[in-house]
PDB file of C-alpha atoms in Angstrom:
ATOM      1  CA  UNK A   1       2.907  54.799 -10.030  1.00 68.00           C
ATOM      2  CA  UNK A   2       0.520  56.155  -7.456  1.00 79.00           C
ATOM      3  CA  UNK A   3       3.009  54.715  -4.449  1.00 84.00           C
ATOM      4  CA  UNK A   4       5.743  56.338  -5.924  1.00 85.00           C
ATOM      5  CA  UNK A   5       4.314  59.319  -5.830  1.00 81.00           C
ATOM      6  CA  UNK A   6       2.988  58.568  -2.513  1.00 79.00           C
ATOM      7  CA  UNK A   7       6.802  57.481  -1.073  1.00 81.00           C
ATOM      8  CA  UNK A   8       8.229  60.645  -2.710  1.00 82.00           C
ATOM      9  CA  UNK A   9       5.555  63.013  -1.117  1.00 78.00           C
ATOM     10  CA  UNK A  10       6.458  61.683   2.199  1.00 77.00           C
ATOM     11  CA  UNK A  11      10.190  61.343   1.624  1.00 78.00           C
ATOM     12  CA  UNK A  12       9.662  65.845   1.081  1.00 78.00           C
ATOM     13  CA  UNK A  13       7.691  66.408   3.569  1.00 84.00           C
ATOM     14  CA  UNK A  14       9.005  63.791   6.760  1.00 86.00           C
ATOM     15  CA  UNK A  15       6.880  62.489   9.508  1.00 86.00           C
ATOM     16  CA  UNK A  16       6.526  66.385  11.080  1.00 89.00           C
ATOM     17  CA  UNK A  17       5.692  67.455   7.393  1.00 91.00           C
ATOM     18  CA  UNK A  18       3.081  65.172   7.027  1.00 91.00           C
ATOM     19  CA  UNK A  19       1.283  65.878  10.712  1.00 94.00           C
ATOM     20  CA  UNK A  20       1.053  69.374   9.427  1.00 95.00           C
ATOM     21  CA  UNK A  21      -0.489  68.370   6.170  1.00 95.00           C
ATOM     22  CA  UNK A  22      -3.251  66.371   7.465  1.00 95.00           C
ATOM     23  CA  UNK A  23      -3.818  69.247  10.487  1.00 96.00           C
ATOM     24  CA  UNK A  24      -3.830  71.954   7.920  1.00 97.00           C
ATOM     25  CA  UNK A  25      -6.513  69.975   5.747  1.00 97.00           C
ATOM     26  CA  UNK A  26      -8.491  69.137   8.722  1.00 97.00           C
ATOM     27  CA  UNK A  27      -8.547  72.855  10.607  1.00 97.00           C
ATOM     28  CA  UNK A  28      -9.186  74.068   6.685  1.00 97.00           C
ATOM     29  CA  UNK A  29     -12.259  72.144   6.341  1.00 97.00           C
ATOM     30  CA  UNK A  30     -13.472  72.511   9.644  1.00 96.00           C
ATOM     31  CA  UNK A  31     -13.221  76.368   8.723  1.00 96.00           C
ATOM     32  CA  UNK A  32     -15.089  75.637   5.239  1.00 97.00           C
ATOM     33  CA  UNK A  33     -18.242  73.512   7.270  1.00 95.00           C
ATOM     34  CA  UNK A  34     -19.099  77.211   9.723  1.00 94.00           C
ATOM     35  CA  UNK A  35     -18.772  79.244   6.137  1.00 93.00           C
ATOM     36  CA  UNK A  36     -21.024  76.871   4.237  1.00 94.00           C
ATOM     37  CA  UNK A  37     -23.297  75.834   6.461  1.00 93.00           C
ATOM     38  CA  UNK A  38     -23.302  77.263   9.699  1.00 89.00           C
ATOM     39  CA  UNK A  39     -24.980  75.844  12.805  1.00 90.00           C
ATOM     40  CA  UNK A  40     -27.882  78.333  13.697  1.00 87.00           C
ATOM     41  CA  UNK A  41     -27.325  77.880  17.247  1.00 88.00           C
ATOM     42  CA  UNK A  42     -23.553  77.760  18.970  1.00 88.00           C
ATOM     43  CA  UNK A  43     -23.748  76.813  22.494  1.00 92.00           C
ATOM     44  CA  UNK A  44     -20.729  78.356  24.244  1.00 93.00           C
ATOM     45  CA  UNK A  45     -19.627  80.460  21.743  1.00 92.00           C
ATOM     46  CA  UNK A  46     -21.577  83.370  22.590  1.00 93.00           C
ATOM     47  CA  UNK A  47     -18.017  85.060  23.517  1.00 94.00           C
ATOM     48  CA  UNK A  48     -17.125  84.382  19.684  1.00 94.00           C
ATOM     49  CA  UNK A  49     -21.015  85.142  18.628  1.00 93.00           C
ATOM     50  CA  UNK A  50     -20.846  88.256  20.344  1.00 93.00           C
ATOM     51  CA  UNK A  51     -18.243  90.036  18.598  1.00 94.00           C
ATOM     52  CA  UNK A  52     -19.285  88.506  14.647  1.00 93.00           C
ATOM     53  CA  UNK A  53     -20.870  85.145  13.105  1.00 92.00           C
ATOM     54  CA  UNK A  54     -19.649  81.867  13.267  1.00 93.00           C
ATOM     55  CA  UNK A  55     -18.897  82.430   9.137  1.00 92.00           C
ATOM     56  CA  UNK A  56     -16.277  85.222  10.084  1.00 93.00           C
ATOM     57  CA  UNK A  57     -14.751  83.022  12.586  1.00 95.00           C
ATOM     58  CA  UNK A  58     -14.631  80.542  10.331  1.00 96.00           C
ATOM     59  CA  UNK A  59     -11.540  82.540   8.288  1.00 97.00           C
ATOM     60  CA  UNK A  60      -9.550  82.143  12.053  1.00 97.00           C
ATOM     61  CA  UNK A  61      -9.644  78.084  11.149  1.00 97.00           C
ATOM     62  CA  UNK A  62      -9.050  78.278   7.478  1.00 98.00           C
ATOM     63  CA  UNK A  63      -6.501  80.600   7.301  1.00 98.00           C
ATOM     64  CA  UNK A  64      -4.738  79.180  10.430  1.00 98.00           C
ATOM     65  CA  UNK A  65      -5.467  75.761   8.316  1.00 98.00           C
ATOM     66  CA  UNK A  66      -4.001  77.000   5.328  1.00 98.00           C
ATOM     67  CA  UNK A  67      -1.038  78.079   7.225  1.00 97.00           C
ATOM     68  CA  UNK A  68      -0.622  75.238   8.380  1.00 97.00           C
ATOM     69  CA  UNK A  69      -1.182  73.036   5.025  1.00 97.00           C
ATOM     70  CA  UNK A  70       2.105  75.260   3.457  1.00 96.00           C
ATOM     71  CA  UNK A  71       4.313  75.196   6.656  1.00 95.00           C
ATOM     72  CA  UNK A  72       4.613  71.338   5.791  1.00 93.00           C
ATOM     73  CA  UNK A  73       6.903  71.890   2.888  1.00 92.00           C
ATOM     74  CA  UNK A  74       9.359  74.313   4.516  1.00 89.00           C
ATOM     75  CA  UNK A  75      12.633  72.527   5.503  1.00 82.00           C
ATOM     76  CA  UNK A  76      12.750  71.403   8.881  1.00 78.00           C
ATOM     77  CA  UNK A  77      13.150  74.131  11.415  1.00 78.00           C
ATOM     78  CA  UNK A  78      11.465  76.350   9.961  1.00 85.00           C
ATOM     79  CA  UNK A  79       7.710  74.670  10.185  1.00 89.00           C
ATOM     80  CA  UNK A  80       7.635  76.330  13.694  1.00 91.00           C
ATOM     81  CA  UNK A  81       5.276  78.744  12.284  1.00 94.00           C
ATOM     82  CA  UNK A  82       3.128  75.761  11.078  1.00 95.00           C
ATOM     83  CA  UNK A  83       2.690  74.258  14.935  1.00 95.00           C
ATOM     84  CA  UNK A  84       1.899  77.674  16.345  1.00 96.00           C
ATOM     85  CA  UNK A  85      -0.125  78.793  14.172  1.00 97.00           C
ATOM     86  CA  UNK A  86      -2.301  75.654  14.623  1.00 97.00           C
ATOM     87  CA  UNK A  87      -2.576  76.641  18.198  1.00 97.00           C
ATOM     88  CA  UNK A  88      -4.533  79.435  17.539  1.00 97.00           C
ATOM     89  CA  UNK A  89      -8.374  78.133  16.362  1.00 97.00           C
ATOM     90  CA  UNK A  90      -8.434  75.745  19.247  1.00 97.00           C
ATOM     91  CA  UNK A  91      -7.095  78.176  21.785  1.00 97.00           C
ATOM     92  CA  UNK A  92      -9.811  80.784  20.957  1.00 97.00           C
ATOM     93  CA  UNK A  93     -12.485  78.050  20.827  1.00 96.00           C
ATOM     94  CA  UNK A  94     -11.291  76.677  24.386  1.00 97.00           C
ATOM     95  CA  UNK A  95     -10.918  79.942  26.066  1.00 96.00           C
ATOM     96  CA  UNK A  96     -14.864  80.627  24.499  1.00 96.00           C
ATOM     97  CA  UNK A  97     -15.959  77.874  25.948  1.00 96.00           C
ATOM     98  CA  UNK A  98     -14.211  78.580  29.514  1.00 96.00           C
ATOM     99  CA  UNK A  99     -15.763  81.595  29.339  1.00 96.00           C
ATOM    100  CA  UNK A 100     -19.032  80.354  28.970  1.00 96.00           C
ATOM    101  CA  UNK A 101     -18.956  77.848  32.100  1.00 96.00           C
ATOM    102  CA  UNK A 102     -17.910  80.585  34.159  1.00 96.00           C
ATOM    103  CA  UNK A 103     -20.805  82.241  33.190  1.00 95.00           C
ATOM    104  CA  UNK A 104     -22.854  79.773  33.871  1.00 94.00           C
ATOM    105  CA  UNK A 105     -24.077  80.494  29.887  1.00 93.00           C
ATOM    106  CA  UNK A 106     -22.782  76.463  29.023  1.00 94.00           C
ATOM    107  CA  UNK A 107     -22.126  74.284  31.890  1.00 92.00           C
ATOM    108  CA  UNK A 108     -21.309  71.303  29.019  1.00 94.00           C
ATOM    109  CA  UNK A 109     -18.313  73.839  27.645  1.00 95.00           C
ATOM    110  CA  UNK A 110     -15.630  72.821  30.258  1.00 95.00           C
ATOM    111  CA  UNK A 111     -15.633  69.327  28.806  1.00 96.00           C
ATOM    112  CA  UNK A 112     -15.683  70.651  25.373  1.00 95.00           C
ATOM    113  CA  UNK A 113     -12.403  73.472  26.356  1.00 96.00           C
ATOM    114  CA  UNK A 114     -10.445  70.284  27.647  1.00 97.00           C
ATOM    115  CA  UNK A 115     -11.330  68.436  24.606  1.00 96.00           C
ATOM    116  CA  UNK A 116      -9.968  71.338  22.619  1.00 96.00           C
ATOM    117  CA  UNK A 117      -6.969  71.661  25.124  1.00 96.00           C
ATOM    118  CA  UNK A 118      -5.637  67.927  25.142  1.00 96.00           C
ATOM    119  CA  UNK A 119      -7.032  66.461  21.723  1.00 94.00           C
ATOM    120  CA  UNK A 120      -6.062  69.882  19.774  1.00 95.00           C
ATOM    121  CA  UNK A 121      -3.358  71.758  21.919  1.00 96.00           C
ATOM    122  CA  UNK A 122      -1.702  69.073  23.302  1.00 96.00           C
ATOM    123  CA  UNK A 123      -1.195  66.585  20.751  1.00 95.00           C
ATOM    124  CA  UNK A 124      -0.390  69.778  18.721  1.00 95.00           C
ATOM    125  CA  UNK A 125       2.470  70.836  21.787  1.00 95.00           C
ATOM    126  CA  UNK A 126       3.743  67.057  21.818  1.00 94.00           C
ATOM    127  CA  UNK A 127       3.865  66.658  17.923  1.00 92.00           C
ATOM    128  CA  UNK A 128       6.289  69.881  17.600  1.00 91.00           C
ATOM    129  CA  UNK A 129       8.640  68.627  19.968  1.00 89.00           C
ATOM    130  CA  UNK A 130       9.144  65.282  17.608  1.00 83.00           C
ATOM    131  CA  UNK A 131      12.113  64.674  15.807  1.00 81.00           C
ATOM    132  CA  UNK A 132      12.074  64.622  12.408  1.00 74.00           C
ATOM    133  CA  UNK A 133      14.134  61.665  12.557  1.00 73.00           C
ATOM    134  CA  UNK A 134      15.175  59.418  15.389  1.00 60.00           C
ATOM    135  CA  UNK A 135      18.265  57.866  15.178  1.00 53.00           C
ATOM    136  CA  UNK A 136      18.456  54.678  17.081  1.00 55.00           C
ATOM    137  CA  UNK A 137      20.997  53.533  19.779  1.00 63.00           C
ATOM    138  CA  UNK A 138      24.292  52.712  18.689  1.00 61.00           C
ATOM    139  CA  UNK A 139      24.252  48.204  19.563  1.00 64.00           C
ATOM    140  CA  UNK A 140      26.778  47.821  22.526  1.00 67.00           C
ATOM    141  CA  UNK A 141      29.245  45.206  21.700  1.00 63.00           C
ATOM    142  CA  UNK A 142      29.383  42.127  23.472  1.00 59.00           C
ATOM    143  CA  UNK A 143      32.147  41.943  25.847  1.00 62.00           C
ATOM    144  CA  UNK A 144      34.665  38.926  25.614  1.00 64.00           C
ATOM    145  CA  UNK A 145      34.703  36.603  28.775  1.00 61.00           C
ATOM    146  CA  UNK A 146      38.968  36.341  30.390  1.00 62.00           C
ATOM    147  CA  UNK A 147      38.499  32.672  30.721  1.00 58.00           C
ATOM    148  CA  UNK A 148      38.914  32.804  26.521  1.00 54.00           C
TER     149      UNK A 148
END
């Protein structure tokens, strides 16, 4: 019973439907960890930490996450919302922690904004530009010899 379920959950949503499930769960959750139990320090955030606590930023990754969760039922086509909305949380935190190595406030936060660039943005990018479904090559047929 369970894999039925399981087969008919991913026969709705498709392979793009399902990337956007799992990215809306994770960027919800990551949200939920800074409004539970937020770090008392945040190296390289201090752009963020500046303008209100890590527990109000944490709304930018749940909502964005919960955005994202939804836009993985729409039909296909229309879960463009879903891809750029997931964009958002990582672009803030990368452009924080740019911010803070040109400052000289976090010399470790370049790694950490290309981390958040090519692991977040990038596989995000690259995953919205996937087909829902690729159709393979039609097999050429073989061509008859004129010594036959």
């Amino acid at each position: 019973m369970p894999r039925r379920a399981a087969r008919r959950l991913y026969k709705t949503l498709g392979r793009r439907g399902t990337f956007l499930l799992i990215l809306g769960t994770g960027k919800t959750c990551w949200g939920v960890s800074f409004l539970v139990a937020p770090p008392p320090e945040a190296p390289g955030l201090e752009l963020l930490t500046d303008l209100c606590s890590l527990r109000h930023w944490s709304w930018l990754w749940i909502v964005c996450g919960l955005i994202t969760f939804t836009s993985a039922f729409l039909p296909i086509g229309r879960d463009k919302l879903g891809f750029s909305t997931a964009l958002i949380p990582p672009t803030v935190w990368a452009i924080a922690y740019t911010y803070a190595v040109l400052t000289g406030e976090y010399s470790r936060g370049g790694f950490v904004a290309i981390w958040y660039l090519t692991s977040h943005c990038g596989v995000i990018m690259w995953a919205a530009t996937v087909p829902e479904y690729s159709v393979p090559r039609a097999p050429r047929s073989a061509r008859r010899g004129k010594g036959a």
